[in-house]
mmCIF file of C-alpha atoms and ligand atoms in Angstrom:
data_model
loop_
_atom_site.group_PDB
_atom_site.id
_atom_site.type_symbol
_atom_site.label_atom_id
_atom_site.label_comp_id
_atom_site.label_asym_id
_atom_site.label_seq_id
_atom_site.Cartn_x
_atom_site.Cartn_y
_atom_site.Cartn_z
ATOM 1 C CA UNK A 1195 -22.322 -16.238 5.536
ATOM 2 C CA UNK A 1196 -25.843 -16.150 3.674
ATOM 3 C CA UNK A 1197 -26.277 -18.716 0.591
ATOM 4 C CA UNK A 1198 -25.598 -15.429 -2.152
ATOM 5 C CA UNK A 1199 -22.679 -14.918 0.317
ATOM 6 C CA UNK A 1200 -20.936 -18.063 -0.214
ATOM 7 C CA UNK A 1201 -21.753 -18.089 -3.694
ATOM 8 C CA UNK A 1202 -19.894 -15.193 -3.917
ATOM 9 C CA UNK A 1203 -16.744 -15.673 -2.804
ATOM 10 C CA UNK A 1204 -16.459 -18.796 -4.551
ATOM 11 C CA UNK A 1205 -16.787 -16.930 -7.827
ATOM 12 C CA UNK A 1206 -14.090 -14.542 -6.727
ATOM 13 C CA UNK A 1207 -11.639 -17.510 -5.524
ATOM 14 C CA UNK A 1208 -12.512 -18.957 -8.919
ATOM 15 C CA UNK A 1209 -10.746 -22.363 -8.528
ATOM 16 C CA UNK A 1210 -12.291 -25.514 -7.198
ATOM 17 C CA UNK A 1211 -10.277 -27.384 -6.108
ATOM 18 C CA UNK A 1212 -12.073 -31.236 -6.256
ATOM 19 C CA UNK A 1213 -10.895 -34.204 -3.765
ATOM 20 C CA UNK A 1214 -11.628 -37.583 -2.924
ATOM 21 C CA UNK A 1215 -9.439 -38.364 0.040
ATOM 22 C CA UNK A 1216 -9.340 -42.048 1.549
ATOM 23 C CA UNK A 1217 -8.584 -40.600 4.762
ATOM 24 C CA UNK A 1218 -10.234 -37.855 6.533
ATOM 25 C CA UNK A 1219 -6.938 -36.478 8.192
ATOM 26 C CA UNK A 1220 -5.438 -35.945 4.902
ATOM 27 C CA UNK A 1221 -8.394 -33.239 3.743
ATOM 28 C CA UNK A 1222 -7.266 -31.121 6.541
ATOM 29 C CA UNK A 1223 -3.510 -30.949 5.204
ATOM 30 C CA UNK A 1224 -4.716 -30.728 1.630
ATOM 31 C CA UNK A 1225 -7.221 -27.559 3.062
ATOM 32 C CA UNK A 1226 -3.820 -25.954 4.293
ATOM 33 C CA UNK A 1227 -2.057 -26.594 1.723
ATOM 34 C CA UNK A 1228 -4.629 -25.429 -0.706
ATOM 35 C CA UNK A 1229 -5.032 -21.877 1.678
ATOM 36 C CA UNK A 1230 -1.274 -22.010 1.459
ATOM 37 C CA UNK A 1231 -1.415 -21.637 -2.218
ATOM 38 C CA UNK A 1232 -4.047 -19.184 -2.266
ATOM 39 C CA UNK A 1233 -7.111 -21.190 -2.946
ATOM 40 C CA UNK A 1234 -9.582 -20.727 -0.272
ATOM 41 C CA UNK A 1235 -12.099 -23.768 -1.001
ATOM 42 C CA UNK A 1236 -11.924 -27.751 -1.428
ATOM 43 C CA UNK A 1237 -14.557 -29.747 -2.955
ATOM 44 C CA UNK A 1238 -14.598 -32.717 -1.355
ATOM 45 C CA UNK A 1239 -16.766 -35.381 -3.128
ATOM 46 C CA UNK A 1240 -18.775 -38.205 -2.067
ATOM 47 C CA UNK A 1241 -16.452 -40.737 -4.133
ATOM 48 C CA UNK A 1242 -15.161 -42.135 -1.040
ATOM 49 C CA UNK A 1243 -16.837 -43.505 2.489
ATOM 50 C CA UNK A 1244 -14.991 -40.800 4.747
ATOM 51 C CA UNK A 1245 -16.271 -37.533 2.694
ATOM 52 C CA UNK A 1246 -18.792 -36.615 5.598
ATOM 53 C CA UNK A 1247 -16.298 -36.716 8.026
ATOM 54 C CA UNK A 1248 -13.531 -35.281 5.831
ATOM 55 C CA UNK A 1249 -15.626 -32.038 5.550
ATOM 56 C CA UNK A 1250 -16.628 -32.431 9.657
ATOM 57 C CA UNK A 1251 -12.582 -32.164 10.212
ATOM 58 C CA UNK A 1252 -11.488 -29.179 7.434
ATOM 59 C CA UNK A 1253 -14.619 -27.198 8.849
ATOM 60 C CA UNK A 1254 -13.016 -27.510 12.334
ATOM 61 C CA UNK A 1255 -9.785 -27.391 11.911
ATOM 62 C CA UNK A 1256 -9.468 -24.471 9.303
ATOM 63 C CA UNK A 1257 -10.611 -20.861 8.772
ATOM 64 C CA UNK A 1258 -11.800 -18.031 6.446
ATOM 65 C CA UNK A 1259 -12.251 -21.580 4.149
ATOM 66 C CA UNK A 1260 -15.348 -22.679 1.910
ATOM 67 C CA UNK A 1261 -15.928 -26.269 2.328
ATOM 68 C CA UNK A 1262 -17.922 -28.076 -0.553
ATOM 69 C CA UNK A 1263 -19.493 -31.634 -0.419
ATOM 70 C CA UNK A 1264 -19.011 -32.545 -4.514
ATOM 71 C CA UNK A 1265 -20.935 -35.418 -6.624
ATOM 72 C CA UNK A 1266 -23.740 -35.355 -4.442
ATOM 73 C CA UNK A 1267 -26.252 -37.775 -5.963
ATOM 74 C CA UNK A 1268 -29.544 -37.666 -3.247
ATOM 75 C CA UNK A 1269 -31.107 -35.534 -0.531
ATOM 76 C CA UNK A 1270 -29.210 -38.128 1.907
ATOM 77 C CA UNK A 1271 -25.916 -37.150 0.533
ATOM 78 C CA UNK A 1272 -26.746 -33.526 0.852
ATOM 79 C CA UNK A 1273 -28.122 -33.648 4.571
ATOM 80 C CA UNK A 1274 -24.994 -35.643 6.042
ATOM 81 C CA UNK A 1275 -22.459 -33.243 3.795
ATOM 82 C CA UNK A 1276 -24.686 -30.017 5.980
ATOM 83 C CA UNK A 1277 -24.257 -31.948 9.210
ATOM 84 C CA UNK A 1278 -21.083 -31.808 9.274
ATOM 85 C CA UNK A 1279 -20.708 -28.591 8.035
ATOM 86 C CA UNK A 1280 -20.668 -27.999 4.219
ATOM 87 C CA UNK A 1281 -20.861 -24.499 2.907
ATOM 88 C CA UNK A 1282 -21.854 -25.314 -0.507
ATOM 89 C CA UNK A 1283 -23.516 -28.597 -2.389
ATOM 90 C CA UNK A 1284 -22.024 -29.675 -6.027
ATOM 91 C CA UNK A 1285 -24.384 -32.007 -8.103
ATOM 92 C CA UNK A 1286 -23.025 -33.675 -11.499
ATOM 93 C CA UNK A 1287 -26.165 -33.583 -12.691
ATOM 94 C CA UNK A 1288 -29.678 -31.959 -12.235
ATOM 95 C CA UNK A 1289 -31.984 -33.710 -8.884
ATOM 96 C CA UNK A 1290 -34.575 -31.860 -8.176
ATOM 97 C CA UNK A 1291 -35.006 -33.706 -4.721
ATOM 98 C CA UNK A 1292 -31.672 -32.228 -3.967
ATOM 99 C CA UNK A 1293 -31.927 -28.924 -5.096
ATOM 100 C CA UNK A 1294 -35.593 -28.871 -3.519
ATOM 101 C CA UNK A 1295 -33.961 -29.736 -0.048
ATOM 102 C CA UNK A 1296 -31.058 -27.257 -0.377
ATOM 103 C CA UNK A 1297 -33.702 -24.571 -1.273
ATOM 104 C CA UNK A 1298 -35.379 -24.987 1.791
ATOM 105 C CA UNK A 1299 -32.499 -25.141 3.483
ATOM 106 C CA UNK A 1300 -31.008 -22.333 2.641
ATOM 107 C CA UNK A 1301 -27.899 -24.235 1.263
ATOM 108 C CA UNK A 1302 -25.702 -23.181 -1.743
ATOM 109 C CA UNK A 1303 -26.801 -25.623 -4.408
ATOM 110 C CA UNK A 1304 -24.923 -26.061 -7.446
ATOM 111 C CA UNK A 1305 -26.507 -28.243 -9.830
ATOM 112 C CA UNK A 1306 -24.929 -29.840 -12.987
ATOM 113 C CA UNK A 1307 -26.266 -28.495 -16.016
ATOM 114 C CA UNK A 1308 -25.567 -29.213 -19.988
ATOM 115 C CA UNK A 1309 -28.731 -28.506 -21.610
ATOM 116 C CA UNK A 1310 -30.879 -25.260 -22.275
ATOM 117 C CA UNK A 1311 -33.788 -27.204 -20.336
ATOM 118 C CA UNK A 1312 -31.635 -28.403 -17.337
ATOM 119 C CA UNK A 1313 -30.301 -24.168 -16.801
ATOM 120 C CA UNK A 1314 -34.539 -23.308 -17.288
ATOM 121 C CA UNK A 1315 -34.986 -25.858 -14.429
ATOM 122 C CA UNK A 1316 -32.434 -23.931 -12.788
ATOM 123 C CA UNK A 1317 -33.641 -20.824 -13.205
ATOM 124 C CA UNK A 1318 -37.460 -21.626 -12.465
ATOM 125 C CA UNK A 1319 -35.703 -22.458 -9.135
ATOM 126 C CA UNK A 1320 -33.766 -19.262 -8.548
ATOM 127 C CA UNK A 1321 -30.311 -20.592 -8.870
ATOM 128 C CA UNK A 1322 -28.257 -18.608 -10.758
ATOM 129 C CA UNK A 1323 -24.874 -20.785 -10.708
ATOM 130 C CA UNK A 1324 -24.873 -24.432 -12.075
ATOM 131 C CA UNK A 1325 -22.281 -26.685 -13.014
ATOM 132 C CA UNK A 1326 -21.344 -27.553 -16.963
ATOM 133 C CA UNK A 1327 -19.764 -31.248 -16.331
ATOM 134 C CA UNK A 1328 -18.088 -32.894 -18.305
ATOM 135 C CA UNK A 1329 -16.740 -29.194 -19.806
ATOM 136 C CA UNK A 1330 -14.010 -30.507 -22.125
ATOM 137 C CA UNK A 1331 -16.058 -33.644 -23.585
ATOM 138 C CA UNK A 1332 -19.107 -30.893 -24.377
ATOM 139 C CA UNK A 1333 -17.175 -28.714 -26.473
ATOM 140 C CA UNK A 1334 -14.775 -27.024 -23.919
ATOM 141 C CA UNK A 1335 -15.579 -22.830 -23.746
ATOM 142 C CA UNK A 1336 -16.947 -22.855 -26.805
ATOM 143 C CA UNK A 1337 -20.005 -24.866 -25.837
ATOM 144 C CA UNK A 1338 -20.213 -22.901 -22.714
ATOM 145 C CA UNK A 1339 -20.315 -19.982 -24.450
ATOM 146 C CA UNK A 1340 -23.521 -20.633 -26.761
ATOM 147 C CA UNK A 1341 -25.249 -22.341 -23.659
ATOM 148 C CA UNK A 1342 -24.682 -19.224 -21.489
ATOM 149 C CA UNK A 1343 -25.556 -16.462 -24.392
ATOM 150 C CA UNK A 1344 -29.415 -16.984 -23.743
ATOM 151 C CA UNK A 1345 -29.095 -16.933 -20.231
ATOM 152 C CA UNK A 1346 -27.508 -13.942 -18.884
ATOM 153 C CA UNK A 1347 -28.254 -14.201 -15.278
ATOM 154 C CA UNK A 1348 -26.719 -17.657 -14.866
ATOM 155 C CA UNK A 1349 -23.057 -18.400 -14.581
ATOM 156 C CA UNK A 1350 -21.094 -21.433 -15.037
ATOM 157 C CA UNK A 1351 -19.010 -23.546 -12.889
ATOM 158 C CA UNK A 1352 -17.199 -25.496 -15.145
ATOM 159 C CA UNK A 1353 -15.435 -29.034 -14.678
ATOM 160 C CA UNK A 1354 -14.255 -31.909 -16.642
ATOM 161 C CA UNK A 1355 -11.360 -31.666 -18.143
ATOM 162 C CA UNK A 1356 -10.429 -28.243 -16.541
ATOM 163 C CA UNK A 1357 -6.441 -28.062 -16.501
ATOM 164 C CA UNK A 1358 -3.537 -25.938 -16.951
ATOM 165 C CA UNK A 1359 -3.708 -25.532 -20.390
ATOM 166 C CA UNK A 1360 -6.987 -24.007 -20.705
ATOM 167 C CA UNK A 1361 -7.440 -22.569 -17.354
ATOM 168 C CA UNK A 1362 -6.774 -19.175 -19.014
ATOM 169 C CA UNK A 1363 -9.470 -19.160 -21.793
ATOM 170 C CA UNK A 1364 -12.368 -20.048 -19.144
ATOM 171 C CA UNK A 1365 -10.788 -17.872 -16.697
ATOM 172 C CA UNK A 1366 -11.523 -14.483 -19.583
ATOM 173 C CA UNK A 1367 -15.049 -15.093 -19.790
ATOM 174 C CA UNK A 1368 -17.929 -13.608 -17.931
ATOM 175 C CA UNK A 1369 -20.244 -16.250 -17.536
ATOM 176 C CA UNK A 1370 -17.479 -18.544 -15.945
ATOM 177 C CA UNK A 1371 -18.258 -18.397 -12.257
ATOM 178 C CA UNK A 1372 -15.445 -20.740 -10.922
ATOM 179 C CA UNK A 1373 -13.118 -23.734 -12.295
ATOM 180 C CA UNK A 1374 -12.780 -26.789 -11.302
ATOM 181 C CA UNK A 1375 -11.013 -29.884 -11.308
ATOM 182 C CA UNK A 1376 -8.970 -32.812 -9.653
ATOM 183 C CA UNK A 1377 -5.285 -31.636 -11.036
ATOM 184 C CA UNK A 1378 -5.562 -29.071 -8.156
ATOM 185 C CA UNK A 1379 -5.787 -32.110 -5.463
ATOM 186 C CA UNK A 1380 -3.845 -34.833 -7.499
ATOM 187 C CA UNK A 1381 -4.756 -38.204 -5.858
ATOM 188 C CA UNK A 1382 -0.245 -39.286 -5.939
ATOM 189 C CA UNK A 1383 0.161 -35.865 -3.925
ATOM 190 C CA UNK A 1384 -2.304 -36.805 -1.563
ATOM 191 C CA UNK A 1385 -1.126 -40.491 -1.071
ATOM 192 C CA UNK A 1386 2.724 -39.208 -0.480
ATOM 193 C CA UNK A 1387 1.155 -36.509 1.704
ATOM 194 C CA UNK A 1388 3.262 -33.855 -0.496
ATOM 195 C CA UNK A 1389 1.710 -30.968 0.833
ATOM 196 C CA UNK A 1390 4.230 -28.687 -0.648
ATOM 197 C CA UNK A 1391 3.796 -29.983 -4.321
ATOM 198 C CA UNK A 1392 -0.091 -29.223 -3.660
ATOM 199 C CA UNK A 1393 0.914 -25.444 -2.370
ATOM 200 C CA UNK A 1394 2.816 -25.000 -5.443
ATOM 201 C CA UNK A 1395 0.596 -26.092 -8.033
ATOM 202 C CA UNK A 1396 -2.240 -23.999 -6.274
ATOM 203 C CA UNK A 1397 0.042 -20.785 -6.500
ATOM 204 C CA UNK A 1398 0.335 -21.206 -10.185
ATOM 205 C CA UNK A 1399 -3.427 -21.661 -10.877
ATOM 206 C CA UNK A 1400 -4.287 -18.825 -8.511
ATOM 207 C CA UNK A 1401 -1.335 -16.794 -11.022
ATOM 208 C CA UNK A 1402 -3.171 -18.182 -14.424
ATOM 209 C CA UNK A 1403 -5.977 -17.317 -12.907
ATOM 210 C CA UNK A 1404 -5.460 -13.584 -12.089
ATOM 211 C CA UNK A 1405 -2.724 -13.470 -15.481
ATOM 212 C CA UNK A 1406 -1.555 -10.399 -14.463
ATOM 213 C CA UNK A 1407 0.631 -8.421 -17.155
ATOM 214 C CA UNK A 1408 2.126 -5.141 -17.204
ATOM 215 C CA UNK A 1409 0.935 -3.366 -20.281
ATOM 216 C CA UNK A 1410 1.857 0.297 -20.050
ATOM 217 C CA UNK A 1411 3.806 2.893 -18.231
ATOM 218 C CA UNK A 1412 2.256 5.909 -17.508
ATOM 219 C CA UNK A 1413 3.792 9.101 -17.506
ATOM 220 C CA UNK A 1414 2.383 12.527 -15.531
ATOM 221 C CA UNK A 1415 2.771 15.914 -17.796
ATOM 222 C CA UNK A 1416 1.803 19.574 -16.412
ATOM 223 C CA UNK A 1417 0.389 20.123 -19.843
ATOM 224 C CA UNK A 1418 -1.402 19.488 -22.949
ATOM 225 C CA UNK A 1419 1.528 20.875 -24.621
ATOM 226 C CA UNK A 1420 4.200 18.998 -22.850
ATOM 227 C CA UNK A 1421 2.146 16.146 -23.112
ATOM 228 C CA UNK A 1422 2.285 16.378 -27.157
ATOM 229 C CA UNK A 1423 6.270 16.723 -27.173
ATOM 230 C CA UNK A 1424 7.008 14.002 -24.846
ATOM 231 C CA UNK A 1425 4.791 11.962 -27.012
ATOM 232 C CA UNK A 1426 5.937 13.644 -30.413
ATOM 233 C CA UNK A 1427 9.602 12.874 -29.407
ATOM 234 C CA UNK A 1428 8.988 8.946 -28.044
ATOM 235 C CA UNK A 1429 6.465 8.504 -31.479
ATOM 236 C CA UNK A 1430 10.022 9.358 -33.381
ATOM 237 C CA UNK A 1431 12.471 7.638 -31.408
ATOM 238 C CA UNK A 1432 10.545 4.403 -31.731
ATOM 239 C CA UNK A 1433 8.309 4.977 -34.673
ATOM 240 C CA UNK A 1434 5.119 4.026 -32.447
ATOM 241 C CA UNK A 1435 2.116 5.625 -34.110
ATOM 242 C CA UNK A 1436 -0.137 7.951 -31.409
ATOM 243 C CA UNK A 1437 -3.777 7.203 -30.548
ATOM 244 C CA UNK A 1438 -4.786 10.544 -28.981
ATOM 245 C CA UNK A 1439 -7.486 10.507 -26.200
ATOM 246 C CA UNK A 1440 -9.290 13.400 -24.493
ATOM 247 C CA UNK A 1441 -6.923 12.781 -20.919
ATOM 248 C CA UNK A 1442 -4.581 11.344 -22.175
ATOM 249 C CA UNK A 1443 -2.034 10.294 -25.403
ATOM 250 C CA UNK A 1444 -1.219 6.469 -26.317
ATOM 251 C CA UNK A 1445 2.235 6.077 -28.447
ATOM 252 C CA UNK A 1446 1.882 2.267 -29.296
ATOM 253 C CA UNK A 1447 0.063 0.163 -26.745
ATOM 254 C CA UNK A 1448 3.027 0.705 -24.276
ATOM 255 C CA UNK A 1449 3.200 4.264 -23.358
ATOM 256 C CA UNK A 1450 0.325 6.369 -21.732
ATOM 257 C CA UNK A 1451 1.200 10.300 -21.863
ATOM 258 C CA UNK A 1452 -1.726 11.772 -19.643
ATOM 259 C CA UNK A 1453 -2.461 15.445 -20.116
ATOM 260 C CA UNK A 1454 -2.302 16.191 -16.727
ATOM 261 C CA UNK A 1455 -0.852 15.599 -13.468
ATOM 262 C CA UNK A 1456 -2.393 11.972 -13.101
ATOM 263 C CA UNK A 1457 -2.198 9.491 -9.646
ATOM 264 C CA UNK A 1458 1.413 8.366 -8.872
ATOM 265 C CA UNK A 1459 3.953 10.942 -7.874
ATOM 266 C CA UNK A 1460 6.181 10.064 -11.570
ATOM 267 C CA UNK A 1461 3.088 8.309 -13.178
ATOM 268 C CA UNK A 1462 1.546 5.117 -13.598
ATOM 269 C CA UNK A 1463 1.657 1.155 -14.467
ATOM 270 C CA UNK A 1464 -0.980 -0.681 -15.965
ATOM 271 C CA UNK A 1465 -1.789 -4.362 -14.705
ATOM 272 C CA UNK A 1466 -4.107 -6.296 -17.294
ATOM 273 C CA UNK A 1467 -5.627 -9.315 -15.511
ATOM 274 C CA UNK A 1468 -8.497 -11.602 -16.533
ATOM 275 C CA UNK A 1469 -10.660 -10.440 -13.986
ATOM 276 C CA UNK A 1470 -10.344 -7.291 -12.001
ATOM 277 C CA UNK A 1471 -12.653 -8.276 -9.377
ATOM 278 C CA UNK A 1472 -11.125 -11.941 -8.830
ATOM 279 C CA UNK A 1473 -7.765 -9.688 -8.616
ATOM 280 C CA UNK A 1474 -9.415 -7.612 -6.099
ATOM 281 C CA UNK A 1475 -10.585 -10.378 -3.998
ATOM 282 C CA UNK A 1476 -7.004 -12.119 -3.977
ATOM 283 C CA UNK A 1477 -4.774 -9.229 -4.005
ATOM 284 C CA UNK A 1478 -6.968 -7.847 -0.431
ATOM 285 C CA UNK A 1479 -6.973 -11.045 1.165
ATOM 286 C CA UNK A 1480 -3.834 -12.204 0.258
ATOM 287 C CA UNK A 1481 -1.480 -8.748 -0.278
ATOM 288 C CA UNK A 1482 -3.377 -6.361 2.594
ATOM 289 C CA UNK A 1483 -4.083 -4.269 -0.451
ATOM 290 C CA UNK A 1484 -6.483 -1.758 -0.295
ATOM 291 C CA UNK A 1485 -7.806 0.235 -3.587
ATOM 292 C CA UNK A 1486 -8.881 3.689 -4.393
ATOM 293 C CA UNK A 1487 -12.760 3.951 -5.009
ATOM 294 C CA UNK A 1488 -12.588 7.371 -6.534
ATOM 295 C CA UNK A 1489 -10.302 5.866 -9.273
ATOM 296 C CA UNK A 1490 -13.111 2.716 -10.226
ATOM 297 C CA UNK A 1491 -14.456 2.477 -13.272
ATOM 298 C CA UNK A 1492 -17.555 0.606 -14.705
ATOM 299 C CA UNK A 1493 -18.799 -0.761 -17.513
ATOM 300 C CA UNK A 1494 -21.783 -2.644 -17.303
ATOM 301 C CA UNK A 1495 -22.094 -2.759 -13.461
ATOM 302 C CA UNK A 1496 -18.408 -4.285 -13.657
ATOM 303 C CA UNK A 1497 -15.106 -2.632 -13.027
ATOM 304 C CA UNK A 1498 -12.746 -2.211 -15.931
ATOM 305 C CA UNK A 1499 -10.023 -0.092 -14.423
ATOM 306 C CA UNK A 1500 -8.981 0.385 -10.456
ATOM 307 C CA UNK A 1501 -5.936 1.844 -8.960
ATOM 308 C CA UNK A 1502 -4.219 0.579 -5.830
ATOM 309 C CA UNK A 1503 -4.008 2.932 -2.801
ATOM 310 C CA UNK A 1504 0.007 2.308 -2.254
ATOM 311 C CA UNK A 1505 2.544 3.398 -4.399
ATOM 312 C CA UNK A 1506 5.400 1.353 -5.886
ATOM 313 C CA UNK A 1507 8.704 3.481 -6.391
ATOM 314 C CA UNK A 1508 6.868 6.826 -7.019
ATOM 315 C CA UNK A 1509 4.371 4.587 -9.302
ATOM 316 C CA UNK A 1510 0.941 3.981 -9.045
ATOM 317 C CA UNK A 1511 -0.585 1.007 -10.336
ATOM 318 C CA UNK A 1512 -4.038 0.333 -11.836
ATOM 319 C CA UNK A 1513 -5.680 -3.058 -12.599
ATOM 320 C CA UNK A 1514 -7.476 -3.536 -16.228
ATOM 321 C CA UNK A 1515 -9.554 -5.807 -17.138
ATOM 322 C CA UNK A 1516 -8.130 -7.622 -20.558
ATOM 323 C CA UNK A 1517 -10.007 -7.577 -23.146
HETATM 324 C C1 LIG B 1098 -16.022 -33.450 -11.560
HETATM 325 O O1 LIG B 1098 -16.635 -34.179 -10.789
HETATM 326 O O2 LIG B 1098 -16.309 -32.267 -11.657
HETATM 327 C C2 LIG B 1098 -14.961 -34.029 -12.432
HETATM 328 O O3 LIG B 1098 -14.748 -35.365 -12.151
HETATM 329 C C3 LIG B 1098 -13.668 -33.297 -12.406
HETATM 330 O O4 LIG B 1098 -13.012 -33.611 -13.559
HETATM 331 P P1 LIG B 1098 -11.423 -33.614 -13.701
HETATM 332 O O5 LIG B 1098 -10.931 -34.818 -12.950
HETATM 333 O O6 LIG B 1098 -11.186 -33.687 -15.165
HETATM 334 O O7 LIG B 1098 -10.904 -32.354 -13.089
#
């Protein structure tokens, strides 16, 4: 996989998952279990003596699976984490020895970055993802949001903090790249080799991540004219107000009265999710779903709306991207 590759499809996994195992063996259970739950990637950081050869062993002994070396601190740390096999290189902070040697490597360097000056280093190098660490104790999203407006060509991994509770608000925002943390690998999991309890909490990341919600039925018409009465008559019932469109008719945010015969042989549902491309990624790799290209559309080189090729129950289903 080339370095843009990798860097990639770790922003379209989106979660880090960050370990320090004691024992090499247990990475490769917690990289199953991870892949188990949907996460394709495991940081594994250079807290502990057996990291190098943690990363040797999940690189052998798993597939179609990103392995990162994490808190690399010097070029040393970087060239044994490549030996044995490393796809990517996470840095705390900002070493230009490092980054110099994964540049000229060709390695996927992720350096940490909390300042404007740190992310023009960055940039002067021609990285375009870097790490804000510690992301909670800088001021959380919010912080991450007034370093990124400046720089629009760099996106953020962001770790520190990171956690169930405001997985969601990071997960929204455009210049988040990926999230990461420790909760994802917790260290009593590990030790009690609860691979299951590892799977599970992966699964509900990967589904705060994605946040799918249904948020409107759509129904087909033959007409511009039937369209109006099915939507004068629901508008009634319910006393929703109507938003009308050029294709189609919104009464209230939950019904969509197209104008036409739209896609699905009764109509359509609507899917919000936090990021239609991250729901893309997971929903082919992980579902065998397949989408329809005619359907895409853009906005600002990125797609807002996207149906699925299958149908469910005479329904077709598109993905939005919440607002
Ligand atoms: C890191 O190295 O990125 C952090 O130690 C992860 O922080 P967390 O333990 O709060 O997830």
């Amino acid at each position: 996989m080339s370095l843009l590759d990798v860097l990639e499809s770790l922003g379209n996994i989106g979660l880090v998952p960050l370990a320090a195992v004691d024992r090499a063996e247990d990475a490769v259970d917690l990289a199953k279990a991870l892949k188990a739950g949907g996460i394709g990637t495991v940081e594994i950081t250079f807290r502990t003596e057996c990291a190098a050869e943690a990363i040797r062993q999940v690189k052998r002994k798993t597939s179609d699976f990103l392995v990162g070396a994490g808190t690399v601190i010097n070029p040393d740390q970087a060239k044994k984490a490549v030996r044995a096999g490393a796809d990517y290189i996470v840095m705390p902070g900002f070493d230009e020895k490092v980054v110099d040697w994964c540049i000229e490597n060709h390695v996927p360097v992720i350096p940490g970055c909390i300042t404007p000056s740190e992310i023009m280093k960055a940039i002067s190098k021609g990285l375009s993802v870097v790490k804000f660490f510690p992301a909670e104790s800088c001021g959380g999203v919010k912080a991450c949001a007034s370093l990124a407006a400046p720089f629009g060509s760099v996106k953020f991994l962001v770790t520190g903090g990171v956690s169930p509770g405001n997985l969601s608000e990071y997960a929204k925002k455009d210049f988040i790249h990926s999230m990461g943390g420790s909760w994802l690998c917790s260290k009593e999991a590990v030790k009690a080799k609860n691979w299951n309890k590892i799977t599970e909490t992966a699964k509900e990341a990967v589904a705060q991540l994605l946040g799918f919600e249904v948020v409107h039925v759509g129904i087909n018409t033959r007409s511009p004219d039937e369209a109006a009465e099915i939507s004068k008559n629901l508008a009634s019932t319910f006393g929703f107000p109507c938003f009308v469109n050029s294709a189609s008719t919104f009464v209230g945010t939950g019904f969509e009265i197209n104008h036409s015969e739209g896609l699905g042989s009764n109509g359509h549902v609507a899917i919000d999710t936090n990021s239609v491309s991250r729901s893309e990624y997971y929903l082919t790799a992980h579902a065998g779903v397949t989408f329809d290209e005619t359907s895409r559309v853009k906005s600002g080189g990125k797609t807002t709306v996207v149906y699925l090729q299958k149908e469910f129950g005479g329904f077709a289903v598109h993905l939005r991207q919440r607002k």
